[in-house]
mmCIF file of C-alpha atoms in Angstrom:
data_model
loop_
_atom_site.group_PDB
_atom_site.id
_atom_site.type_symbol
_atom_site.label_atom_id
_atom_site.label_comp_id
_atom_site.label_asym_id
_atom_site.label_seq_id
_atom_site.Cartn_x
_atom_site.Cartn_y
_atom_site.Cartn_z
ATOM 1 C CA MET A 1 197.937 118.012 -13.488
ATOM 2 C CA LYS A 2 197.788 121.421 -11.872
ATOM 3 C CA LYS A 3 200.983 120.638 -9.999
ATOM 4 C CA THR A 4 202.748 119.619 -13.208
ATOM 5 C CA LEU A 5 201.579 122.811 -14.867
ATOM 6 C CA SER A 6 202.988 124.979 -12.097
ATOM 7 C CA ARG A 7 206.290 123.099 -12.109
ATOM 8 C CA TYR A 8 206.691 123.726 -15.813
ATOM 9 C CA ARG A 9 205.519 127.356 -15.567
ATOM 10 C CA LEU A 10 208.933 128.893 -16.247
ATOM 11 C CA PHE A 11 209.476 126.526 -19.162
ATOM 12 C CA LEU A 12 206.103 127.469 -20.654
ATOM 13 C CA ILE A 13 206.857 131.177 -20.290
ATOM 14 C CA MET A 14 210.162 130.653 -22.114
ATOM 15 C CA LEU A 15 208.366 128.647 -24.784
ATOM 16 C CA LEU A 16 205.929 131.514 -25.216
ATOM 17 C CA ALA A 17 208.832 133.979 -25.501
ATOM 18 C CA ASP A 18 210.399 131.772 -28.176
ATOM 19 C CA LEU A 19 207.121 131.616 -30.116
ATOM 20 C CA LEU A 20 206.692 135.373 -29.828
ATOM 21 C CA LEU A 21 210.215 135.910 -31.145
ATOM 22 C CA LEU A 22 209.545 133.460 -33.982
ATOM 23 C CA CYS A 23 206.465 135.467 -34.981
ATOM 24 C CA MET A 24 208.112 138.858 -34.655
ATOM 25 C CA SER A 25 211.445 137.956 -36.187
ATOM 26 C CA PRO A 26 211.550 134.493 -37.755
ATOM 27 C CA GLU A 27 215.286 134.802 -38.325
ATOM 28 C CA LEU A 28 216.180 135.552 -34.695
ATOM 29 C CA GLY A 29 213.581 133.059 -33.491
ATOM 30 C CA ARG A 30 215.100 130.247 -35.516
ATOM 31 C CA LYS A 31 218.528 131.187 -34.202
ATOM 32 C CA ALA A 32 217.292 131.026 -30.598
ATOM 33 C CA VAL A 33 215.688 127.630 -31.182
ATOM 34 C CA SER A 34 218.782 126.212 -32.837
ATOM 35 C CA LEU A 35 221.022 127.526 -30.032
ATOM 36 C CA SER A 36 218.727 125.842 -27.510
ATOM 37 C CA GLY A 37 218.956 122.690 -29.613
ATOM 38 C CA ASN A 38 222.755 122.788 -29.460
ATOM 39 C CA HIS A 39 222.643 123.063 -25.699
ATOM 40 C CA LEU A 40 220.144 120.236 -25.521
ATOM 41 C CA LEU A 41 222.646 117.992 -27.326
ATOM 42 C CA GLN A 42 225.410 119.128 -24.996
ATOM 43 C CA MET A 43 223.174 118.348 -22.032
ATOM 44 C CA LEU A 44 222.258 114.910 -23.357
ATOM 45 C CA SER A 45 225.952 114.087 -23.701
ATOM 46 C CA VAL A 46 226.510 114.265 -19.930
ATOM 47 C CA ILE A 47 223.326 114.551 -17.862
ATOM 48 C CA PRO A 48 221.680 111.125 -18.371
ATOM 49 C CA PRO A 49 224.798 109.064 -17.501
ATOM 50 C CA ILE A 50 225.537 111.369 -14.549
ATOM 51 C CA PHE A 51 222.101 110.686 -13.087
ATOM 52 C CA LEU A 52 222.467 106.962 -13.709
ATOM 53 C CA LEU A 53 225.824 106.960 -11.923
ATOM 54 C CA LEU A 54 224.339 108.989 -9.075
ATOM 55 C CA GLY A 55 221.481 106.514 -8.648
ATOM 56 C CA LEU A 56 223.942 103.612 -8.591
ATOM 57 C CA MET A 57 226.269 105.432 -6.207
ATOM 58 C CA ASP A 58 223.394 106.213 -3.890
ATOM 59 C CA VAL A 59 222.460 102.530 -3.721
ATOM 60 C CA TRP A 60 225.896 100.861 -3.710
ATOM 61 C CA VAL A 61 228.376 103.211 -2.016
ATOM 62 C CA PRO A 62 227.894 103.229 1.750
ATOM 63 C CA LYS A 63 227.746 106.580 3.510
ATOM 64 C CA GLU A 64 230.626 105.569 5.781
ATOM 65 C CA THR A 65 232.994 105.236 2.819
ATOM 66 C CA MET A 66 232.255 108.715 1.491
ATOM 67 C CA THR A 67 232.375 110.237 4.971
ATOM 68 C CA LYS A 68 235.705 108.590 5.623
ATOM 69 C CA TYR A 69 237.353 109.927 2.476
ATOM 70 C CA MET A 70 235.678 113.316 2.088
ATOM 71 C CA GLY A 71 233.843 114.015 5.338
ATOM 72 C CA ARG A 72 234.671 116.584 7.990
ATOM 73 C CA GLY A 73 237.389 114.441 9.515
ATOM 74 C CA ALA A 74 239.105 113.579 6.248
ATOM 75 C CA GLY A 75 241.413 116.603 6.387
ATOM 76 C CA ALA A 76 243.474 117.871 3.472
ATOM 77 C CA ARG A 77 243.260 114.497 1.721
ATOM 78 C CA GLY A 78 239.501 114.974 1.397
ATOM 79 C CA GLY A 79 240.000 118.404 -0.140
ATOM 80 C CA VAL A 80 242.503 117.076 -2.668
ATOM 81 C CA LEU A 81 240.157 114.229 -3.587
ATOM 82 C CA ALA A 82 237.232 116.660 -4.036
ATOM 83 C CA PHE A 83 239.445 118.865 -6.200
ATOM 84 C CA LEU A 84 240.532 115.942 -8.393
ATOM 85 C CA LEU A 85 236.982 114.637 -8.813
ATOM 86 C CA GLY A 86 235.789 118.096 -9.871
ATOM 87 C CA SER A 87 238.711 118.660 -12.238
ATOM 88 C CA LEU A 88 238.282 115.281 -13.920
ATOM 89 C CA SER A 89 234.635 115.941 -14.685
ATOM 90 C CA ALA A 90 233.006 117.394 -17.756
ATOM 91 C CA GLY A 91 229.856 119.215 -18.606
ATOM 92 C CA PRO A 92 228.264 122.508 -17.654
ATOM 93 C CA LEU A 93 228.426 123.734 -14.066
ATOM 94 C CA TYR A 94 224.774 122.980 -13.377
ATOM 95 C CA ALA A 95 225.495 119.277 -13.931
ATOM 96 C CA SER A 96 227.641 119.408 -10.783
ATOM 97 C CA PHE A 97 224.710 120.339 -8.536
ATOM 98 C CA PRO A 98 223.011 116.923 -8.462
ATOM 99 C CA VAL A 99 226.409 115.302 -7.857
ATOM 100 C CA ALA A 100 227.099 117.711 -5.001
ATOM 101 C CA ALA A 101 223.673 116.917 -3.555
ATOM 102 C CA VAL A 102 224.398 113.187 -3.415
ATOM 103 C CA PHE A 103 227.836 113.969 -1.923
ATOM 104 C CA LEU A 104 226.154 115.948 0.865
ATOM 105 C CA LYS A 105 223.725 113.105 1.431
ATOM 106 C CA LYS A 106 226.647 110.707 1.761
ATOM 107 C CA GLY A 107 228.321 112.819 4.431
ATOM 108 C CA VAL A 108 230.873 114.796 2.410
ATOM 109 C CA SER A 109 231.749 118.024 4.232
ATOM 110 C CA LEU A 110 230.443 121.388 3.058
ATOM 111 C CA THR A 111 233.986 122.650 2.390
ATOM 112 C CA ASN A 112 234.794 119.672 0.198
ATOM 113 C CA VAL A 113 231.509 119.954 -1.683
ATOM 114 C CA PHE A 114 232.304 123.576 -2.519
ATOM 115 C CA ILE A 115 235.877 122.659 -3.508
ATOM 116 C CA PHE A 116 234.317 120.073 -5.811
ATOM 117 C CA ILE A 117 231.931 122.632 -7.375
ATOM 118 C CA GLY A 118 234.749 125.181 -7.693
ATOM 119 C CA ALA A 119 237.034 122.693 -9.425
ATOM 120 C CA TRP A 120 234.200 121.553 -11.696
ATOM 121 C CA SER A 121 233.585 125.159 -12.742
ATOM 122 C CA THR A 122 237.175 126.233 -13.273
ATOM 123 C CA THR A 123 239.940 123.658 -13.402
ATOM 124 C CA LYS A 124 238.554 120.917 -15.653
ATOM 125 C CA VAL A 125 241.550 119.244 -17.304
ATOM 126 C CA PRO A 126 240.322 119.194 -20.933
ATOM 127 C CA MET A 127 239.338 122.859 -20.657
ATOM 128 C CA MET A 128 242.755 123.747 -19.203
ATOM 129 C CA LEU A 129 244.514 122.065 -22.124
ATOM 130 C CA PHE A 130 242.258 123.871 -24.555
ATOM 131 C CA GLU A 131 242.864 127.185 -22.801
ATOM 132 C CA ILE A 132 246.636 126.682 -23.168
ATOM 133 C CA THR A 133 246.320 126.107 -26.904
ATOM 134 C CA GLN A 134 244.036 129.111 -27.382
ATOM 135 C CA LEU A 135 245.332 131.722 -24.958
ATOM 136 C CA GLY A 136 248.862 130.583 -24.275
ATOM 137 C CA MET A 137 250.657 128.742 -21.471
ATOM 138 C CA LYS A 138 251.458 131.845 -19.431
ATOM 139 C CA PHE A 139 247.899 133.193 -19.341
ATOM 140 C CA ALA A 140 246.401 129.768 -18.590
ATOM 141 C CA LEU A 141 248.880 128.891 -15.832
ATOM 142 C CA ILE A 142 248.590 132.252 -14.068
ATOM 143 C CA ARG A 143 244.812 131.889 -14.139
ATOM 144 C CA PHE A 144 245.056 128.301 -12.915
ATOM 145 C CA GLY A 145 247.298 129.223 -9.977
ATOM 146 C CA LEU A 146 245.089 132.106 -8.904
ATOM 147 C CA ASN A 147 241.910 130.045 -9.326
ATOM 148 C CA LEU A 148 243.371 127.274 -7.187
ATOM 149 C CA ALA A 149 243.744 129.755 -4.340
ATOM 150 C CA ALA A 150 240.318 131.251 -5.055
ATOM 151 C CA ILE A 151 238.569 127.862 -4.998
ATOM 152 C CA ALA A 152 240.121 126.959 -1.649
ATOM 153 C CA ALA A 153 239.397 130.385 -0.166
ATOM 154 C CA MET A 154 235.794 130.330 -1.366
ATOM 155 C CA ALA A 155 235.127 126.857 -0.014
ATOM 156 C CA VAL A 156 236.476 127.864 3.391
ATOM 157 C CA ILE A 157 234.458 131.107 3.390
ATOM 158 C CA MET A 158 231.280 129.257 2.345
ATOM 159 C CA GLU A 159 231.723 126.838 5.246
ATOM 160 C CA LYS A 160 232.852 129.358 7.866
ATOM 161 C CA THR A 161 230.148 131.928 7.153
ATOM 162 C CA ALA A 162 227.367 129.353 7.258
ATOM 163 C CA SER A 163 225.753 129.169 10.682
ATOM 164 C CA LYS A 164 224.908 125.737 12.058
ATOM 165 C CA GLU A 165 221.280 126.179 11.036
ATOM 166 C CA GLU A 166 222.257 127.341 7.573
ATOM 167 C CA ALA A 167 224.638 124.430 7.042
ATOM 168 C CA ALA A 168 221.911 122.053 8.191
ATOM 169 C CA SER A 169 219.384 123.641 5.859
ATOM 170 C CA ILE A 170 221.773 123.428 2.880
ATOM 171 C CA CYS A 171 222.263 119.730 3.574
ATOM 172 C CA GLU A 172 218.556 119.172 4.078
ATOM 173 C CA THR A 173 217.637 120.907 0.802
ATOM 174 C CA ALA A 174 220.319 119.011 -1.099
ATOM 175 C CA ILE A 175 219.315 115.657 0.378
ATOM 176 C CA ARG A 176 215.681 116.265 -0.559
ATOM 177 C CA ARG A 177 216.821 116.860 -4.152
ATOM 178 C CA ALA A 178 219.079 113.812 -4.073
ATOM 179 C CA ASP A 179 216.093 111.732 -2.974
ATOM 180 C CA GLY A 180 214.062 113.213 -5.783
ATOM 181 C CA ASP A 181 211.266 114.993 -3.930
ATOM 182 C CA MET B 1 235.476 111.443 -25.582
ATOM 183 C CA PHE B 2 234.342 112.141 -22.056
ATOM 184 C CA THR B 3 230.777 111.382 -23.094
ATOM 185 C CA VAL B 4 231.837 107.906 -24.225
ATOM 186 C CA PHE B 5 233.625 107.366 -20.919
ATOM 187 C CA LEU B 6 230.632 108.591 -18.919
ATOM 188 C CA TYR B 7 228.090 106.467 -20.801
ATOM 189 C CA GLY B 8 230.501 103.494 -20.708
ATOM 190 C CA ALA B 9 230.972 103.779 -16.959
ATOM 191 C CA ALA B 10 227.231 104.113 -16.360
ATOM 192 C CA ILE B 11 226.385 101.109 -18.553
ATOM 193 C CA LEU B 12 229.156 98.946 -17.072
ATOM 194 C CA TRP B 13 228.160 99.723 -13.505
ATOM 195 C CA LEU B 14 224.482 99.224 -14.334
ATOM 196 C CA THR B 15 225.222 95.812 -15.855
ATOM 197 C CA ALA B 16 227.344 94.748 -12.899
ATOM 198 C CA SER B 17 224.677 96.002 -10.541
ATOM 199 C CA PHE B 18 221.960 94.118 -12.436
ATOM 200 C CA PHE B 19 223.772 90.801 -12.067
ATOM 201 C CA ARG B 20 224.536 91.296 -8.398
ATOM 202 C CA ASP B 21 221.182 92.527 -7.194
ATOM 203 C CA ARG B 22 218.164 93.172 -9.379
ATOM 204 C CA GLU B 23 216.093 94.768 -6.661
ATOM 205 C CA ARG B 24 218.802 97.285 -5.823
ATOM 206 C CA THR B 25 219.329 98.033 -9.492
ATOM 207 C CA ARG B 26 215.648 98.775 -9.861
ATOM 208 C CA LEU B 27 215.902 101.100 -6.857
ATOM 209 C CA ALA B 28 218.941 102.855 -8.352
ATOM 210 C CA LEU B 29 217.125 103.377 -11.649
ATOM 211 C CA ARG B 30 214.071 104.710 -9.860
ATOM 212 C CA LYS B 31 216.227 107.141 -7.879
ATOM 213 C CA ALA B 32 218.057 108.264 -11.010
ATOM 214 C CA TRP B 33 214.793 108.884 -12.842
ATOM 215 C CA LYS B 34 213.131 110.639 -9.892
ATOM 216 C CA SER B 35 215.962 113.092 -9.340
ATOM 217 C CA PHE B 36 216.251 113.676 -13.086
ATOM 218 C CA GLU B 37 212.531 114.324 -13.496
ATOM 219 C CA ASN B 38 212.739 116.576 -10.473
ATOM 220 C CA ILE B 39 215.045 119.085 -12.177
ATOM 221 C CA LEU B 40 213.698 118.562 -15.697
ATOM 222 C CA PRO B 41 211.430 121.662 -15.657
ATOM 223 C CA SER B 42 214.315 123.920 -14.595
ATOM 224 C CA VAL B 43 216.700 122.398 -17.122
ATOM 225 C CA LEU B 44 214.223 122.780 -19.990
ATOM 226 C CA ALA B 45 213.561 126.393 -18.997
ATOM 227 C CA ILE B 46 217.321 127.060 -18.837
ATOM 228 C CA LEU B 47 217.842 125.526 -22.299
ATOM 229 C CA LEU B 48 215.309 127.915 -23.810
ATOM 230 C CA LEU B 49 216.612 130.863 -21.791
ATOM 231 C CA ILE B 50 220.181 130.230 -22.994
ATOM 232 C CA GLY B 51 218.947 130.152 -26.582
ATOM 233 C CA LEU B 52 217.295 133.541 -26.123
ATOM 234 C CA ILE B 53 220.256 135.120 -24.310
ATOM 235 C CA LEU B 54 222.788 133.904 -26.862
ATOM 236 C CA THR B 55 220.610 135.151 -29.701
ATOM 237 C CA LEU B 56 220.896 138.641 -28.272
ATOM 238 C CA LEU B 57 224.530 138.223 -27.189
ATOM 239 C CA ASP B 58 226.151 136.377 -30.058
ATOM 240 C CA ALA B 59 229.904 136.274 -30.713
ATOM 241 C CA ASP B 60 229.783 139.406 -32.889
ATOM 242 C CA THR B 61 227.932 141.417 -30.268
ATOM 243 C CA ILE B 62 230.301 140.266 -27.537
ATOM 244 C CA SER B 63 233.274 141.238 -29.728
ATOM 245 C CA ARG B 64 231.791 144.688 -30.219
ATOM 246 C CA LEU B 65 231.154 145.089 -26.499
ATOM 247 C CA LEU B 66 234.570 143.901 -25.372
ATOM 248 C CA GLY B 67 236.873 144.432 -28.312
ATOM 249 C CA SER B 68 237.350 148.151 -28.295
ATOM 250 C CA ASP B 69 236.595 148.815 -24.654
ATOM 251 C CA SER B 70 239.066 148.605 -21.870
ATOM 252 C CA GLY B 71 239.407 149.940 -18.359
ATOM 253 C CA VAL B 72 236.730 149.791 -15.719
ATOM 254 C CA LEU B 73 233.823 149.984 -18.146
ATOM 255 C CA GLY B 74 235.310 147.093 -20.122
ATOM 256 C CA MET B 75 235.639 145.104 -16.876
ATOM 257 C CA GLY B 76 232.000 145.808 -16.042
ATOM 258 C CA ILE B 77 230.814 144.676 -19.456
ATOM 259 C CA ALA B 78 233.059 141.601 -19.370
ATOM 260 C CA ALA B 79 231.655 140.590 -15.979
ATOM 261 C CA ALA B 80 228.041 141.253 -16.991
ATOM 262 C CA VAL B 81 228.335 139.252 -20.199
ATOM 263 C CA GLY B 82 230.208 136.432 -18.448
ATOM 264 C CA CYS B 83 227.606 136.209 -15.673
ATOM 265 C CA VAL B 84 224.496 136.009 -17.836
ATOM 266 C CA THR B 85 225.757 133.862 -20.697
ATOM 267 C CA LEU B 86 226.452 130.161 -20.643
ATOM 268 C CA ILE B 87 228.886 129.355 -23.413
ATOM 269 C CA PRO B 88 230.775 126.053 -23.580
ATOM 270 C CA GLY B 89 234.566 126.361 -23.314
ATOM 271 C CA PHE B 90 235.268 125.160 -26.836
ATOM 272 C CA VAL B 91 233.385 128.229 -28.084
ATOM 273 C CA ALA B 92 234.469 130.652 -25.358
ATOM 274 C CA PHE B 93 238.253 130.180 -25.609
ATOM 275 C CA PRO B 94 238.548 130.785 -29.368
ATOM 276 C CA LEU B 95 236.248 133.790 -28.899
ATOM 277 C CA ALA B 96 238.510 135.059 -26.101
ATOM 278 C CA ALA B 97 241.587 134.529 -28.276
ATOM 279 C CA SER B 98 240.088 136.520 -31.144
ATOM 280 C CA LEU B 99 239.044 139.280 -28.711
ATOM 281 C CA LEU B 100 242.621 139.494 -27.429
ATOM 282 C CA ALA B 101 243.874 139.710 -30.999
ATOM 283 C CA ALA B 102 241.343 142.481 -31.615
ATOM 284 C CA GLY B 103 242.802 144.529 -28.790
ATOM 285 C CA ALA B 104 240.866 143.606 -25.646
ATOM 286 C CA GLY B 105 242.825 143.703 -22.383
ATOM 287 C CA TYR B 106 244.014 140.563 -20.568
ATOM 288 C CA ALA B 107 242.158 141.509 -17.384
ATOM 289 C CA GLN B 108 238.866 141.913 -19.265
ATOM 290 C CA ILE B 109 239.286 138.601 -21.047
ATOM 291 C CA ALA B 110 240.245 136.788 -17.841
ATOM 292 C CA LEU B 111 237.192 138.280 -16.132
ATOM 293 C CA PHE B 112 234.933 137.249 -19.002
ATOM 294 C CA ILE B 113 236.205 133.649 -18.888
ATOM 295 C CA SER B 114 236.180 133.409 -15.097
ATOM 296 C CA THR B 115 232.649 134.728 -14.661
ATOM 297 C CA LEU B 116 231.480 132.583 -17.560
ATOM 298 C CA MET B 117 232.718 129.512 -15.727
ATOM 299 C CA MET B 118 231.938 130.334 -12.112
ATOM 300 C CA VAL B 119 228.902 132.621 -12.066
ATOM 301 C CA GLY B 120 225.606 131.490 -13.522
ATOM 302 C CA ILE B 121 222.629 133.796 -13.449
ATOM 303 C CA ALA B 122 220.634 131.724 -15.924
ATOM 304 C CA THR B 123 221.161 128.623 -13.781
ATOM 305 C CA LEU B 124 220.581 130.387 -10.448
ATOM 306 C CA PRO B 125 217.002 129.072 -10.059
ATOM 307 C CA LEU B 126 218.349 125.537 -10.367
ATOM 308 C CA GLU B 127 221.174 126.198 -7.927
ATOM 309 C CA ILE B 128 218.676 127.618 -5.422
ATOM 310 C CA ARG B 129 216.611 124.441 -5.696
ATOM 311 C CA TYR B 130 219.665 122.397 -4.728
ATOM 312 C CA PHE B 131 221.303 124.469 -2.001
ATOM 313 C CA GLY B 132 218.745 127.062 -0.948
ATOM 314 C CA ARG B 133 218.615 130.761 -1.768
ATOM 315 C CA ARG B 134 221.255 131.973 0.675
ATOM 316 C CA ALA B 135 223.986 129.515 -0.224
ATOM 317 C CA ALA B 136 223.358 129.839 -3.973
ATOM 318 C CA LEU B 137 223.465 133.641 -3.891
ATOM 319 C CA LYS B 138 226.509 133.597 -1.641
ATOM 320 C CA ARG B 139 228.416 131.265 -3.933
ATOM 321 C CA ASN B 140 227.681 133.397 -6.986
ATOM 322 C CA VAL B 141 228.561 136.704 -5.298
ATOM 323 C CA LEU B 142 231.769 135.235 -3.845
ATOM 324 C CA SER B 143 232.652 133.814 -7.256
ATOM 325 C CA LEU B 144 232.162 137.221 -8.836
ATOM 326 C CA ILE B 145 234.410 138.872 -6.239
ATOM 327 C CA CYS B 146 237.089 136.203 -6.689
ATOM 328 C CA ALA B 147 236.840 136.550 -10.463
ATOM 329 C CA VAL B 148 237.379 140.319 -10.260
ATOM 330 C CA ILE B 149 240.402 139.942 -7.962
ATOM 331 C CA THR B 150 242.076 137.141 -9.908
ATOM 332 C CA SER B 151 241.416 138.865 -13.238
ATOM 333 C CA CYS B 152 243.045 142.113 -12.088
ATOM 334 C CA LEU B 153 246.050 140.041 -10.991
ATOM 335 C CA VAL B 154 246.120 138.215 -14.330
ATOM 336 C CA GLY B 155 246.002 141.593 -16.066
ATOM 337 C CA ALA B 156 248.860 142.904 -13.969
ATOM 338 C CA ALA B 157 250.956 139.762 -14.468
ATOM 339 C CA MET B 158 250.411 139.791 -18.226
ATOM 340 C CA GLY B 159 251.304 143.461 -18.369
ATOM 341 C CA GLY B 160 247.938 145.127 -19.016
#
């Protein structure tokens, strides 16, 4: 009970802030609640199936398979695969974290995991198409080209600047999350 | 559309899994639930936090902050707003388009969009839970730096 309470501490504080706002300014308070509601719907449209797929992947896909295609020895092909998986995803960036955690557990290299997160954040295909319609082909393509380079550079920097201990601790933390502790 | 695909894939795989091996399916479901429940407190807190942030920083306010400003101050505001808010793309791109029409610079708009997508201050606690403090902070700082560089280049390429 006490443990549950402390886990939900931040949530309770936010709830209190919402209630306070509702009392002080009912109009703004209602707006905040309805915005949260919108995001809840958006979350429900991707998070539950993602976790289901992750559970299934954890049980059915052997580590060797993932390591072979996206592990340290997979080379450029692994990077391209990570990029495609990230770009073909949907949902807010934080939905990529649990996926990345299971990837790390299954032996995907740190570089490829960060390529995956980078692609998820920036080069999602539906978003790209929407960006073209809203901001124009030139703007969208220039941004895409530059982001491609940025994603690759960032993934390499993340991997290269992580000491052995740090890389191990990232993996360990992620695996603990993937196992649900 | 993607939601349908995602739910479809999950249900199909779950069904196939159920017929092949019930015990493993049960294990998969337990794992899915455990890791979901594990981040539930953070996700709920983030949902409420986003509601509060977007109440203060709604589309009108963002337009006011970015519309008339340009130059370094405009870049700073664009980055700050992009980092703290979490707006889905189908809202952000039309907003960006209207800001451009209202006279905002290309570099500022590119920076706003890039930080919006890559840097997440509201979701940082969650990211730290997954990858540890160092890696999470490093990824966000690096993303911010990359966003600034690429946005300046976008601005230059678009001619201001």
